[in-house]
Amino acid sequence: FVGKNGEGKSTLIKAIMNEIDYQGKLTIGHNVMIGYFAQNQASLLDEETTVFQTIDDVAKGDIRTKIKDILGAFMFSGDSWNKKVKVLSGGERTRLAMIKLLLEPVNLLILDEPTNHLDLKTKEILKNALMDYDGTLILVSHDRDFLNGLVSKVYEFGHKRVKEHLSGIQEFLEKKKLEHLKELERKG
């Protein structure tokens, strides 16, 4: 989902997640299990658990034997495994919340501005993890580099409408004669 702020991207996500009242009908497919990464997701972690405990609590089956590898892939070294969540930086909390979400048994991931507060290395790690994800992704983002190569459809929100574009973000921007998604804010 792309578009100017205030055009309804996050509102639609909140409707899908049944977090707000809305008019009309919204039907979620049969057997759809949703994982949701809100803009404040990192603040929802249990502050008193450790990094390792946070992931161990959601890991199931064979994944449990790979927790240390997964934490390492998201730049958590052995030194940080026993840190409590409350002492982590914002970026570390976001990475931890993302690992937790990616380990949930879901087939639809909804990510609302997942790259906010992430450094370039963490964005790359997240993008690679999402490229390996087998389910459906709904992403709200202004980050062209993050979306490039990750999305195959773009839903443009604007003027109280949603327009589907059957292309990646690069093709969408070329068609719109834009260099960056932030230019949608000015063009509206």
PDB file of C-alpha atoms in Angstrom:
ATOM      1  CA  PHE A   1       0.000   0.000   0.000  1.00  0.00           C
ATOM      2  CA  VAL A   2       1.379   3.397  -0.966  1.00  0.00           C
ATOM      3  CA  GLY A   3      -0.043   6.900  -0.894  1.00  0.00           C
ATOM      4  CA  LYS A   4      -0.174  10.139   1.012  1.00  0.00           C
ATOM      5  CA  ASN A   5      -0.559  10.113   4.760  1.00  0.00           C
ATOM      6  CA  GLY A   6      -4.211  10.245   5.765  1.00  0.00           C
ATOM      7  CA  GLU A   7      -5.515   8.412   2.673  1.00  0.00           C
ATOM      8  CA  GLY A   8      -6.614   5.286   4.560  1.00  0.00           C
ATOM      9  CA  LYS A   9      -3.779   2.770   4.310  1.00  0.00           C
ATOM     10  CA  SER A  10      -3.444   2.143   8.033  1.00  0.00           C
ATOM     11  CA  THR A  11      -7.206   2.488   8.466  1.00  0.00           C
ATOM     12  CA  LEU A  12      -7.807  -0.383   6.028  1.00  0.00           C
ATOM     13  CA  ILE A  13      -5.302  -2.484   7.925  1.00  0.00           C
ATOM     14  CA  LYS A  14      -7.061  -1.693  11.200  1.00  0.00           C
ATOM     15  CA  ALA A  15     -10.352  -2.758   9.589  1.00  0.00           C
ATOM     16  CA  ILE A  16      -8.796  -6.027   8.398  1.00  0.00           C
ATOM     17  CA  MET A  17      -7.493  -6.591  11.923  1.00  0.00           C
ATOM     18  CA  ASN A  18     -10.944  -5.768  13.342  1.00  0.00           C
ATOM     19  CA  GLU A  19      -9.463  -2.971  15.459  1.00  0.00           C
ATOM     20  CA  ILE A  20     -11.976  -0.350  14.336  1.00  0.00           C
ATOM     21  CA  ASP A  21     -15.634  -0.176  13.439  1.00  0.00           C
ATOM     22  CA  TYR A  22     -16.364   0.350   9.747  1.00  0.00           C
ATOM     23  CA  GLN A  23     -19.236   0.395   7.306  1.00  0.00           C
ATOM     24  CA  GLY A  24     -19.548  -2.155   4.549  1.00  0.00           C
ATOM     25  CA  LYS A  25     -18.400  -5.734   4.339  1.00  0.00           C
ATOM     26  CA  LEU A  26     -14.918  -7.152   4.675  1.00  0.00           C
ATOM     27  CA  THR A  27     -14.424 -10.871   4.120  1.00  0.00           C
ATOM     28  CA  ILE A  28     -11.235 -12.636   5.103  1.00  0.00           C
ATOM     29  CA  GLY A  29     -10.555 -15.854   3.201  1.00  0.00           C
ATOM     30  CA  HIS A  30     -11.046 -19.315   4.638  1.00  0.00           C
ATOM     31  CA  ASN A  31      -8.105 -20.572   6.732  1.00  0.00           C
ATOM     32  CA  VAL A  32      -6.349 -17.195   6.634  1.00  0.00           C
ATOM     33  CA  MET A  33      -4.214 -16.700   9.710  1.00  0.00           C
ATOM     34  CA  ILE A  34      -2.971 -13.130  10.043  1.00  0.00           C
ATOM     35  CA  GLY A  35       0.231 -11.846  11.576  1.00  0.00           C
ATOM     36  CA  TYR A  36       0.301  -8.089  12.130  1.00  0.00           C
ATOM     37  CA  PHE A  37       3.270  -5.782  12.637  1.00  0.00           C
ATOM     38  CA  ALA A  38       1.936  -2.416  13.776  1.00  0.00           C
ATOM     39  CA  GLN A  39       3.985   0.780  13.835  1.00  0.00           C
ATOM     40  CA  ASN A  40       4.252   0.397  17.623  1.00  0.00           C
ATOM     41  CA  GLN A  41       4.858  -3.367  17.614  1.00  0.00           C
ATOM     42  CA  ALA A  42       8.221  -3.185  19.356  1.00  0.00           C
ATOM     43  CA  SER A  43       6.622  -1.446  22.339  1.00  0.00           C
ATOM     44  CA  LEU A  44       4.271  -4.411  22.826  1.00  0.00           C
ATOM     45  CA  LEU A  45       7.044  -6.843  23.794  1.00  0.00           C
ATOM     46  CA  ASP A  46       7.222  -8.076  27.393  1.00  0.00           C
ATOM     47  CA  GLU A  47       9.903  -5.844  28.931  1.00  0.00           C
ATOM     48  CA  GLU A  48      10.865  -8.369  31.615  1.00  0.00           C
ATOM     49  CA  THR A  49      11.691 -11.314  29.330  1.00  0.00           C
ATOM     50  CA  THR A  50      15.062 -11.845  27.718  1.00  0.00           C
ATOM     51  CA  VAL A  51      15.766 -11.784  24.000  1.00  0.00           C
ATOM     52  CA  PHE A  52      16.101 -15.580  23.974  1.00  0.00           C
ATOM     53  CA  GLN A  53      12.922 -16.159  26.040  1.00  0.00           C
ATOM     54  CA  THR A  54      10.913 -13.901  23.733  1.00  0.00           C
ATOM     55  CA  ILE A  55      11.731 -16.101  20.752  1.00  0.00           C
ATOM     56  CA  ASP A  56      11.714 -19.397  22.653  1.00  0.00           C
ATOM     57  CA  ASP A  57       8.126 -18.682  23.734  1.00  0.00           C
ATOM     58  CA  VAL A  58       6.875 -18.660  20.112  1.00  0.00           C
ATOM     59  CA  ALA A  59       9.250 -21.159  18.460  1.00  0.00           C
ATOM     60  CA  LYS A  60       7.661 -24.517  17.679  1.00  0.00           C
ATOM     61  CA  GLY A  61       9.036 -27.888  16.591  1.00  0.00           C
ATOM     62  CA  ASP A  62      12.343 -27.986  14.716  1.00  0.00           C
ATOM     63  CA  ILE A  63      12.618 -24.190  14.799  1.00  0.00           C
ATOM     64  CA  ARG A  64      13.489 -24.399  18.497  1.00  0.00           C
ATOM     65  CA  THR A  65      16.833 -25.968  17.568  1.00  0.00           C
ATOM     66  CA  LYS A  66      17.575 -22.977  15.321  1.00  0.00           C
ATOM     67  CA  ILE A  67      16.756 -20.101  17.688  1.00  0.00           C
ATOM     68  CA  LYS A  68      20.396 -19.095  18.104  1.00  0.00           C
ATOM     69  CA  ASP A  69      20.917 -19.106  14.322  1.00  0.00           C
ATOM     70  CA  ILE A  70      17.774 -17.016  13.809  1.00  0.00           C
ATOM     71  CA  LEU A  71      18.825 -14.518  16.470  1.00  0.00           C
ATOM     72  CA  GLY A  72      22.271 -14.342  14.874  1.00  0.00           C
ATOM     73  CA  ALA A  73      20.767 -13.698  11.437  1.00  0.00           C
ATOM     74  CA  PHE A  74      18.988 -10.685  12.940  1.00  0.00           C
ATOM     75  CA  MET A  75      22.237  -9.423  14.515  1.00  0.00           C
ATOM     76  CA  PHE A  76      21.683 -10.686  18.061  1.00  0.00           C
ATOM     77  CA  SER A  77      24.996 -12.108  19.268  1.00  0.00           C
ATOM     78  CA  GLY A  78      25.372 -14.531  22.161  1.00  0.00           C
ATOM     79  CA  ASP A  79      26.081 -11.584  24.453  1.00  0.00           C
ATOM     80  CA  SER A  80      22.636 -10.126  23.830  1.00  0.00           C
ATOM     81  CA  TRP A  81      20.554 -13.296  24.229  1.00  0.00           C
ATOM     82  CA  ASN A  82      20.219 -12.810  27.989  1.00  0.00           C
ATOM     83  CA  LYS A  83      19.474  -9.084  27.824  1.00  0.00           C
ATOM     84  CA  LYS A  84      16.045  -8.066  29.012  1.00  0.00           C
ATOM     85  CA  VAL A  85      13.842  -6.433  26.400  1.00  0.00           C
ATOM     86  CA  LYS A  86      13.642  -3.258  28.497  1.00  0.00           C
ATOM     87  CA  VAL A  87      17.346  -2.475  27.877  1.00  0.00           C
ATOM     88  CA  LEU A  88      17.228  -2.943  24.087  1.00  0.00           C
ATOM     89  CA  SER A  89      17.451  -0.029  21.666  1.00  0.00           C
ATOM     90  CA  GLY A  90      14.487   0.814  19.442  1.00  0.00           C
ATOM     91  CA  GLY A  91      16.087  -0.935  16.464  1.00  0.00           C
ATOM     92  CA  GLU A  92      16.849  -4.049  18.521  1.00  0.00           C
ATOM     93  CA  ARG A  93      13.280  -4.172  19.794  1.00  0.00           C
ATOM     94  CA  THR A  94      11.955  -3.854  16.256  1.00  0.00           C
ATOM     95  CA  ARG A  95      14.205  -6.699  15.064  1.00  0.00           C
ATOM     96  CA  LEU A  96      13.090  -8.877  17.972  1.00  0.00           C
ATOM     97  CA  ALA A  97       9.408  -8.135  17.336  1.00  0.00           C
ATOM     98  CA  MET A  98       9.893  -9.009  13.662  1.00  0.00           C
ATOM     99  CA  ILE A  99      11.558 -12.348  14.472  1.00  0.00           C
ATOM    100  CA  LYS A 100       8.691 -13.141  16.820  1.00  0.00           C
ATOM    101  CA  LEU A 101       6.141 -12.366  14.116  1.00  0.00           C
ATOM    102  CA  LEU A 102       7.981 -14.351  11.430  1.00  0.00           C
ATOM    103  CA  LEU A 103       7.916 -17.433  13.670  1.00  0.00           C
ATOM    104  CA  GLU A 104       4.148 -17.288  14.144  1.00  0.00           C
ATOM    105  CA  PRO A 105       2.159 -19.856  12.092  1.00  0.00           C
ATOM    106  CA  VAL A 106       0.510 -17.300   9.795  1.00  0.00           C
ATOM    107  CA  ASN A 107      -0.134 -17.192   6.045  1.00  0.00           C
ATOM    108  CA  LEU A 108      -0.865 -13.461   5.756  1.00  0.00           C
ATOM    109  CA  LEU A 109       1.633 -10.940   7.105  1.00  0.00           C
ATOM    110  CA  ILE A 110       0.507  -7.331   7.413  1.00  0.00           C
ATOM    111  CA  LEU A 111       3.358  -4.913   8.053  1.00  0.00           C
ATOM    112  CA  ASP A 112       2.631  -1.243   8.733  1.00  0.00           C
ATOM    113  CA  GLU A 113       5.808   0.811   8.159  1.00  0.00           C
ATOM    114  CA  PRO A 114       8.127  -2.036   9.198  1.00  0.00           C
ATOM    115  CA  THR A 115      11.324  -0.167   8.279  1.00  0.00           C
ATOM    116  CA  ASN A 116      10.740   2.817  10.565  1.00  0.00           C
ATOM    117  CA  HIS A 117      13.715   3.164  12.930  1.00  0.00           C
ATOM    118  CA  LEU A 118      15.738   0.429  11.189  1.00  0.00           C
ATOM    119  CA  ASP A 119      19.287   0.875   9.952  1.00  0.00           C
ATOM    120  CA  LEU A 120      20.273  -0.224   6.437  1.00  0.00           C
ATOM    121  CA  LYS A 121      21.684  -3.598   7.527  1.00  0.00           C
ATOM    122  CA  THR A 122      18.535  -4.473   9.470  1.00  0.00           C
ATOM    123  CA  LYS A 123      16.331  -3.437   6.537  1.00  0.00           C
ATOM    124  CA  GLU A 124      18.322  -5.774   4.310  1.00  0.00           C
ATOM    125  CA  ILE A 125      17.965  -8.648   6.795  1.00  0.00           C
ATOM    126  CA  LEU A 126      14.223  -8.042   7.067  1.00  0.00           C
ATOM    127  CA  LYS A 127      13.803  -7.804   3.302  1.00  0.00           C
ATOM    128  CA  ASN A 128      15.647 -11.091   2.791  1.00  0.00           C
ATOM    129  CA  ALA A 129      13.499 -12.789   5.437  1.00  0.00           C
ATOM    130  CA  LEU A 130      10.324 -11.509   3.769  1.00  0.00           C
ATOM    131  CA  MET A 131      11.521 -12.636   0.340  1.00  0.00           C
ATOM    132  CA  ASP A 132      11.749 -16.165   1.774  1.00  0.00           C
ATOM    133  CA  TYR A 133       8.255 -15.926   3.293  1.00  0.00           C
ATOM    134  CA  ASP A 134       5.785 -18.282   1.567  1.00  0.00           C
ATOM    135  CA  GLY A 135       2.552 -16.501   2.458  1.00  0.00           C
ATOM    136  CA  THR A 136       0.918 -13.257   1.376  1.00  0.00           C
ATOM    137  CA  LEU A 137       2.387  -9.893   2.384  1.00  0.00           C
ATOM    138  CA  ILE A 138       0.570  -6.604   2.796  1.00  0.00           C
ATOM    139  CA  LEU A 139       3.095  -3.815   3.299  1.00  0.00           C
ATOM    140  CA  VAL A 140       2.497  -0.161   4.061  1.00  0.00           C
ATOM    141  CA  SER A 141       5.729   1.669   3.360  1.00  0.00           C
ATOM    142  CA  HIS A 142       7.302   4.815   1.952  1.00  0.00           C
ATOM    143  CA  ASP A 143      10.627   3.013   1.540  1.00  0.00           C
ATOM    144  CA  ARG A 144      11.178   2.456  -2.187  1.00  0.00           C
ATOM    145  CA  ASP A 145      14.430   0.550  -1.766  1.00  0.00           C
ATOM    146  CA  PHE A 146      12.808  -1.820   0.714  1.00  0.00           C
ATOM    147  CA  LEU A 147       9.790  -2.464  -1.534  1.00  0.00           C
ATOM    148  CA  ASN A 148      11.852  -2.837  -4.723  1.00  0.00           C
ATOM    149  CA  GLY A 149      12.033  -6.522  -5.645  1.00  0.00           C
ATOM    150  CA  LEU A 150       9.746  -7.469  -2.760  1.00  0.00           C
ATOM    151  CA  VAL A 151       6.305  -6.533  -4.101  1.00  0.00           C
ATOM    152  CA  SER A 152       4.570  -7.588  -7.311  1.00  0.00           C
ATOM    153  CA  LYS A 153       1.473  -5.395  -6.891  1.00  0.00           C
ATOM    154  CA  VAL A 154       1.093  -1.833  -5.685  1.00  0.00           C
ATOM    155  CA  TYR A 155      -2.141  -0.483  -4.252  1.00  0.00           C
ATOM    156  CA  GLU A 156      -2.167   3.293  -4.517  1.00  0.00           C
ATOM    157  CA  PHE A 157      -4.355   5.163  -2.040  1.00  0.00           C
ATOM    158  CA  GLY A 158      -5.454   8.643  -3.058  1.00  0.00           C
ATOM    159  CA  HIS A 159      -8.474  10.871  -3.626  1.00  0.00           C
ATOM    160  CA  LYS A 160     -10.689   8.505  -1.592  1.00  0.00           C
ATOM    161  CA  ARG A 161      -9.917   5.622  -3.975  1.00  0.00           C
ATOM    162  CA  VAL A 162      -7.604   2.646  -4.186  1.00  0.00           C
ATOM    163  CA  LYS A 163      -6.005   1.799  -7.504  1.00  0.00           C
ATOM    164  CA  GLU A 164      -4.319  -1.545  -8.167  1.00  0.00           C
ATOM    165  CA  HIS A 165      -1.103  -1.533 -10.196  1.00  0.00           C
ATOM    166  CA  LEU A 166       0.072  -4.942 -11.418  1.00  0.00           C
ATOM    167  CA  SER A 167       3.756  -4.157 -11.186  1.00  0.00           C
ATOM    168  CA  GLY A 168       6.591  -3.780  -8.746  1.00  0.00           C
ATOM    169  CA  ILE A 169       7.406  -0.506  -7.064  1.00  0.00           C
ATOM    170  CA  GLN A 170      10.046   0.527  -9.611  1.00  0.00           C
ATOM    171  CA  GLU A 171       7.614   0.183 -12.522  1.00  0.00           C
ATOM    172  CA  PHE A 172       4.935   2.010 -10.526  1.00  0.00           C
ATOM    173  CA  LEU A 173       7.261   4.958  -9.908  1.00  0.00           C
ATOM    174  CA  GLU A 174       8.364   5.056 -13.554  1.00  0.00           C
ATOM    175  CA  LYS A 175       4.737   5.061 -14.702  1.00  0.00           C
ATOM    176  CA  LYS A 176       3.966   7.901 -12.282  1.00  0.00           C
ATOM    177  CA  LYS A 177       7.158   9.740 -13.303  1.00  0.00           C
ATOM    178  CA  LEU A 178       8.348   9.759  -9.697  1.00  0.00           C
ATOM    179  CA  GLU A 179      11.743   9.010  -8.212  1.00  0.00           C
ATOM    180  CA  HIS A 180      10.657   8.449  -4.621  1.00  0.00           C
ATOM    181  CA  LEU A 181       7.435   7.470  -2.865  1.00  0.00           C
ATOM    182  CA  LYS A 182       7.675  10.653  -0.790  1.00  0.00           C
ATOM    183  CA  GLU A 183       6.855  12.548  -4.004  1.00  0.00           C
ATOM    184  CA  LEU A 184       3.312  11.137  -3.746  1.00  0.00           C
ATOM    185  CA  GLU A 185       2.909  13.458  -0.754  1.00  0.00           C
ATOM    186  CA  ARG A 186       3.565  16.499  -2.930  1.00  0.00           C
ATOM    187  CA  LYS A 187       1.805  15.355  -6.119  1.00  0.00           C
ATOM    188  CA  GLY A 188      -1.540  14.309  -4.554  1.00  0.00           C
TER     189      GLY A 188
END
